[in-house]
Coordinates of N, CA, C and O in Angstrom, one line a residue:
M251 N 5.7 -11.9 3.7 CA 6.0 -11.7 2.3 C 4.8 -11.4 1.5 O 3.7 -11.9 1.7
L252 N 4.9 -10.5 0.6 CA 3.8 -10.0 -0.3 C 4.1 -10.4 -1.7 O 5.2 -10.3 -2.2
T253 N 3.0 -10.6 -2.5 CA 3.1 -10.8 -3.9 C 3.4 -9.5 -4.5 O 3.2 -8.4 -3.9
K254 N 3.9 -9.5 -5.8 CA 4.2 -8.3 -6.5 C 2.9 -7.4 -6.7 O 3.0 -6.2 -6.5
E255 N 1.8 -8.1 -6.9 CA 0.6 -7.3 -7.1 C 0.1 -6.6 -5.9 O -0.3 -5.5 -5.9
S256 N 0.3 -7.3 -4.7 CA -0.1 -6.7 -3.5 C 0.8 -5.6 -3.1 O 0.4 -4.6 -2.5
K257 N 2.1 -5.7 -3.4 CA 3.0 -4.6 -3.2 C 2.6 -3.4 -4.0 O 2.7 -2.3 -3.6
T258 N 2.2 -3.7 -5.2 CA 1.7 -2.6 -6.1 C 0.5 -1.9 -5.5 O 0.5 -0.6 -5.5
V259 N -0.4 -2.6 -5.0 CA -1.6 -2.0 -4.3 C -1.2 -1.2 -3.1 O -1.6 -0.1 -3.0
L260 N -0.3 -1.7 -2.3 CA 0.2 -1.0 -1.1 C 0.9 0.3 -1.6 O 0.6 1.4 -1.0
Y261 N 1.7 0.2 -2.6 CA 2.4 1.4 -3.1 C 1.4 2.5 -3.5 O 1.5 3.7 -3.1
H262 N 0.4 2.1 -4.3 CA -0.6 3.1 -4.7 C -1.5 3.6 -3.6 O -1.8 4.8 -3.6
L263 N -1.8 2.8 -2.6 CA -2.6 3.3 -1.5 C -1.7 4.3 -0.7 O -2.2 5.3 -0.2
Y264 N -0.5 4.0 -0.5 CA 0.4 4.9 0.2 C 0.6 6.2 -0.6 O 0.6 7.3 0.0
K265 N 0.7 6.1 -1.9 CA 0.9 7.3 -2.7 C -0.4 8.2 -2.6 O -0.3 9.4 -2.4
E266 N -1.6 7.6 -2.5 CA -2.8 8.3 -2.3 C -2.9 8.9 -1.0 O -3.3 10.1 -0.8
Y267 N -2.4 8.2 0.0 CA -2.3 8.7 1.4 C -1.5 10.0 1.4 O -1.9 11.0 2.0
C268 N -0.3 9.9 0.8 CA 0.6 11.1 0.8 C 0.0 12.3 0.0 O 0.1 13.4 0.5
L269 N -0.7 12.0 -1.0 CA -1.4 13.1 -1.8 C -2.5 13.7 -0.9 O -2.6 15.0 -0.8
R270 N -3.2 12.9 -0.2 CA -4.3 13.5 0.7 C -3.6 14.3 1.8 O -4.2 15.4 2.2
R271 N -2.5 13.8 2.4 CA -1.8 14.6 3.4 C -1.3 15.9 2.9 O -1.5 17.0 3.5
S272 N -0.8 15.9 1.7 CA -0.3 17.1 1.1 C -1.4 18.1 0.7 O -1.2 19.3 0.6
N273 N -2.6 17.6 0.6 CA -3.8 18.5 0.4 C -4.4 18.9 1.7 O -5.5 19.5 1.6
G274 N -3.8 18.6 2.8 CA -4.3 19.1 4.1 C -5.2 18.2 4.9 O -5.7 18.6 5.9
L275 N -5.5 17.0 4.4 CA -6.4 16.1 5.2 C -5.6 15.6 6.4 O -4.4 15.5 6.4
S276 N -6.4 15.3 7.4 CA -5.8 14.8 8.6 C -5.2 13.4 8.4 O -5.5 12.7 7.4
R277 N -4.3 12.9 9.3 CA -3.7 11.6 9.1 C -4.8 10.5 9.1 O -4.8 9.6 8.3
S278 N -5.8 10.6 10.1 CA -6.8 9.6 10.1 C -7.7 9.5 8.9 O -8.0 8.5 8.4
A279 N -8.0 10.7 8.4 CA -8.9 10.8 7.2 C -8.1 10.3 6.0 O -8.6 9.6 5.1
S280 N -6.8 10.6 5.9 CA -6.0 10.2 4.8 C -5.7 8.7 4.7 O -5.5 8.1 3.6
K281 N -5.8 8.0 5.9 CA -5.6 6.5 5.9 C -6.8 5.8 5.4 O -6.7 4.6 5.1
E282 N -8.0 6.4 5.5 CA -9.3 5.7 5.2 C -9.5 5.5 3.7 O -9.4 6.4 2.9
F283 N -9.8 4.3 3.4 CA -10.2 3.9 2.0 C -11.5 3.1 2.2 O -11.7 2.4 3.1
D284 N -12.4 3.3 1.2 CA -13.7 2.6 1.3 C -13.5 1.2 0.8 O -12.6 0.5 1.1
S285 N -14.5 0.7 0.1 CA -14.5 -0.7 -0.4 C -13.4 -1.0 -1.4 O -12.8 -0.1 -2.0
S286 N -13.2 -2.3 -1.6 CA -12.3 -2.7 -2.6 C -12.8 -2.3 -4.0 O -12.0 -1.9 -4.9
E287 N -14.1 -2.2 -4.1 CA -14.6 -1.7 -5.4 C -14.3 -0.2 -5.6 O -13.9 0.2 -6.8
S288 N -14.3 0.6 -4.6 CA -14.0 2.0 -4.8 C -12.5 2.2 -5.0 O -12.1 3.1 -5.8
V289 N -11.7 1.4 -4.4 CA -10.2 1.4 -4.6 C -9.9 1.0 -6.0 O -9.1 1.6 -6.7
Q290 N -10.6 0.0 -6.5 CA -10.4 -0.5 -7.9 C -10.8 0.7 -8.9 O -10.0 0.9 -9.8
K291 N -11.9 1.3 -8.6 CA -12.3 2.4 -9.5 C -11.3 3.6 -9.5 O -11.0 4.2 -10.5
L292 N -10.8 3.9 -8.3 CA -9.9 5.1 -8.1 C -8.5 4.8 -8.6 O -8.0 5.7 -9.3
L293 N -8.0 3.6 -8.3 CA -6.6 3.4 -8.5 C -6.2 2.3 -9.6 O -5.1 2.3 -10.1
F294 N -7.1 1.4 -9.8 CA -6.8 0.2 -10.7 C -8.0 0.0 -11.6 O -8.5 -1.1 -11.6
P295 N -8.3 0.9 -12.5 CA -9.5 0.7 -13.4 C -9.3 -0.5 -14.4 O -10.3 -1.0 -14.9
D296 N -8.1 -0.9 -14.6 CA -7.8 -2.0 -15.5 C -7.8 -3.4 -14.8 O -7.7 -4.4 -15.5
W297 N -7.9 -3.4 -13.5 CA -8.0 -4.6 -12.8 C -9.4 -5.0 -12.5 O -10.3 -4.1 -12.4
S298 N -9.7 -6.2 -12.1 CA -11.0 -6.6 -11.7 C -11.2 -6.3 -10.2 O -10.2 -6.2 -9.5
V299 N -12.4 -6.1 -9.8 CA -12.6 -5.8 -8.4 C -12.2 -7.0 -7.5 O -11.6 -6.8 -6.4
S300 N -12.4 -8.2 -8.0 CA -12.0 -9.4 -7.3 C -10.5 -9.4 -7.1 O -10.0 -9.8 -6.0
D301 N -9.7 -9.0 -8.1 CA -8.2 -9.0 -7.9 C -7.8 -8.0 -6.9 O -6.9 -8.2 -6.1
V302 N -8.4 -6.8 -7.0 CA -8.1 -5.8 -6.0 C -8.4 -6.2 -4.6 O -7.7 -6.1 -3.6
D303 N -9.6 -6.8 -4.4 CA -10.1 -7.3 -3.2 C -9.1 -8.4 -2.6 O -8.8 -8.3 -1.4
D304 N -8.7 -9.3 -3.5 CA -7.8 -10.3 -3.1 C -6.4 -9.7 -2.6 O -5.9 -10.2 -1.5
C305 N -5.9 -8.8 -3.3 CA -4.7 -8.1 -2.8 C -4.9 -7.4 -1.5 O -4.0 -7.4 -0.6
M306 N -6.0 -6.7 -1.4 CA -6.3 -6.0 -0.1 C -6.4 -7.0 1.0 O -6.0 -6.7 2.1
C307 N -7.0 -8.1 0.8 CA -7.1 -9.1 1.8 C -5.7 -9.6 2.2 O -5.4 -9.8 3.4
E308 N -4.8 -9.8 1.2 CA -3.4 -10.2 1.5 C -2.7 -9.2 2.3 O -2.0 -9.5 3.3
L309 N -2.9 -7.9 2.0 CA -2.3 -6.8 2.8 C -2.9 -6.8 4.2 O -2.1 -6.6 5.1
G310 N -4.1 -7.1 4.3 CA -4.8 -7.2 5.7 C -4.2 -8.4 6.5 O -3.9 -8.2 7.7
R311 N -4.0 -9.5 5.9 CA -3.4 -10.7 6.6 C -2.0 -10.4 7.0 O -1.5 -11.0 8.0
N312 N -1.3 -9.5 6.3 CA 0.1 -9.2 6.7 C 0.2 -7.9 7.5 O 1.3 -7.4 7.7
G313 N -0.9 -7.3 7.9 CA -0.9 -6.2 8.9 C -0.7 -4.8 8.2 O -0.5 -3.9 8.9
Y314 N -0.9 -4.7 6.9 CA -0.7 -3.5 6.2 C -2.1 -2.7 6.1 O -2.1 -1.5 5.9
L315 N -3.2 -3.4 6.1 CA -4.5 -2.8 6.0 C -5.4 -3.4 7.2 O -5.2 -4.5 7.6
D316 N -6.3 -2.5 7.6 CA -7.3 -3.0 8.6 C -8.6 -3.0 7.7 O -9.1 -2.0 7.3
N317 N -9.1 -4.2 7.4 CA -10.2 -4.4 6.5 C -11.4 -4.9 7.3 O -11.4 -5.6 8.3
H318 N -12.6 -4.4 6.8 CA -13.9 -4.9 7.3 C -14.6 -5.5 6.1 O -14.7 -4.8 5.0
H319 N -15.2 -6.6 6.3 CA -15.8 -7.4 5.2 C -17.3 -7.4 5.3 O -17.9 -7.4 6.4
A320 N -18.0 -7.5 4.1 CA -19.4 -7.7 4.0 C -19.7 -8.4 2.7 O -19.1 -7.9 1.7
S321 N -20.5 -9.4 2.6 CA -20.8 -10.1 1.4 C -19.6 -10.5 0.6 O -19.5 -10.3 -0.6
D322 N -18.6 -11.0 1.3 CA -17.4 -11.6 0.8 C -16.5 -10.6 0.1 O -15.6 -11.0 -0.6
F323 N -16.7 -9.3 0.3 CA -15.8 -8.3 -0.2 C -15.5 -7.3 0.9 O -16.3 -7.1 1.9
I324 N -14.5 -6.5 0.7 CA -14.1 -5.5 1.7 C -15.0 -4.3 1.5 O -15.1 -3.8 0.3
Y325 N -15.7 -3.8 2.5 CA -16.5 -2.6 2.4 C -15.9 -1.4 3.0 O -16.3 -0.3 2.8
D326 N -14.8 -1.6 3.8 CA -14.1 -0.5 4.4 C -12.7 -0.9 4.7 O -12.5 -2.1 5.2
S327 N -11.7 -0.1 4.5 CA -10.3 -0.4 4.7 C -9.6 0.8 5.1 O -9.9 1.9 4.7
S328 N -8.5 0.6 5.9 CA -7.6 1.7 6.2 C -6.2 1.3 6.3 O -5.9 0.1 6.7
L329 N -5.3 2.1 5.9 CA -3.8 1.8 6.1 C -3.5 1.7 7.5 O -4.0 2.5 8.3
T330 N -2.6 0.8 7.9 CA -2.2 0.7 9.3 C -0.9 1.5 9.4 O -0.3 1.9 8.4
D331 N -0.5 1.8 10.7 CA 0.7 2.5 10.9 C 1.9 1.7 10.4 O 2.9 2.3 9.9
K332 N 1.8 0.4 10.5 CA 2.9 -0.5 9.9 C 3.1 -0.2 8.4 O 4.2 -0.2 8.0
A333 N 2.0 -0.1 7.7 CA 2.1 0.2 6.3 C 2.8 1.5 6.0 O 3.7 1.6 5.1
I334 N 2.4 2.5 6.7 CA 3.0 3.8 6.5 C 4.5 3.8 6.9 O 5.3 4.3 6.1
V335 N 4.8 3.2 8.0 CA 6.2 3.2 8.4 C 7.0 2.4 7.4 O 8.1 2.8 7.0
T336 N 6.5 1.3 6.9 CA 7.2 0.5 5.9 C 7.5 1.3 4.7 O 8.6 1.2 4.1
M337 N 6.5 2.0 4.2 CA 6.6 2.7 3.0 C 7.5 3.9 3.2 O 8.3 4.3 2.3
E338 N 7.5 4.6 4.3 CA 8.4 5.7 4.6 C 9.8 5.3 4.6 O 10.7 6.0 4.2
N339 N 10.1 4.1 5.1 CA 11.5 3.6 5.2 C 11.9 2.9 3.9 O 13.1 2.5 3.8
Q340 N 11.0 2.6 3.0 CA 11.3 1.9 1.8 C 12.5 2.6 1.0 O 13.4 1.9 0.5
K341 N 12.4 3.9 0.8 CA 13.4 4.6 0.0 C 14.7 4.5 0.7 O 15.8 4.4 0.1
K342 N 14.8 4.7 2.0 CA 16.0 4.6 2.8 C 16.7 3.2 2.6 O 17.9 3.1 2.3
E343 N 15.9 2.2 2.7 CA 16.4 0.8 2.6 C 16.9 0.6 1.2 O 18.0 -0.1 1.0
T344 N 16.2 1.0 0.2 CA 16.6 0.8 -1.2 C 18.0 1.6 -1.4 O 18.9 1.0 -2.0
L345 N 18.1 2.8 -0.9 CA 19.3 3.5 -1.1 C 20.5 2.9 -0.4 O 21.6 2.7 -0.9
L346 N 20.2 2.4 0.8 CA 21.3 1.7 1.6 C 21.7 0.4 0.9 O 22.9 0.1 0.9
N347 N 20.8 -0.3 0.3 CA 21.2 -1.5 -0.4 C 22.0 -1.2 -1.6 O 23.0 -1.9 -1.9
V348 N 21.7 -0.1 -2.3 CA 22.6 0.3 -3.5 C 23.9 0.7 -3.0 O 25.0 0.3 -3.6
V349 N 24.0 1.5 -1.9 CA 25.3 1.9 -1.4 C 26.1 0.7 -1.0 O 27.3 0.6 -1.3
N350 N 25.5 -0.2 -0.2 CA 26.2 -1.4 0.2 C 26.7 -2.3 -1.0 O 27.8 -2.8 -0.9
F351 N 25.9 -2.4 -2.0 CA 26.3 -3.1 -3.2 C 27.5 -2.5 -3.9 O 28.5 -3.2 -4.2
L352 N 27.5 -1.2 -4.0 CA 28.6 -0.5 -4.7 C 29.8 -0.5 -3.9 O 30.9 -0.6 -4.4
A353 N 29.7 -0.5 -2.5 CA 30.8 -0.5 -1.7 C 31.7 -1.8 -1.8 O 32.9 -1.8 -1.6
Q354 N 31.0 -2.8 -2.3 CA 31.7 -4.1 -2.5 C 32.8 -4.0 -3.6 O 33.8 -4.7 -3.6
F355 N 32.6 -3.0 -4.5 CA 33.5 -2.9 -5.6 C 34.5 -1.8 -5.5 O 35.4 -1.6 -6.4
I356 N 34.5 -1.1 -4.4 CA 35.4 0.0 -4.1 C 36.6 -0.6 -3.3 O 36.3 -1.0 -2.1
P357 N 37.8 -0.5 -3.7 CA 38.9 -1.1 -2.9 C 39.2 -0.2 -1.7 O 39.0 0.9 -1.6

């Protein structure tokens, strides 16, 4: 289980991954993110570096990021295959949940 904030970080990292892929970057290069500080500057300028780092650590503990630490902060991170698969299937699962919910009301 992830907190809402960590889900938000995962969503934005995946969105950045998709943008990089659409711009022609390789899969491996698109998965790579630098430090939690660089992620904060790029995607979450209104958040503190500490909050972004904490969310990225949570994502790492849950298998969505592969993190490398130095001086108590993440200095290198990459999306895992699990993260990409989870996000790719997110839309399908949401749509199926809506269809199943509506089917309950159709006689």
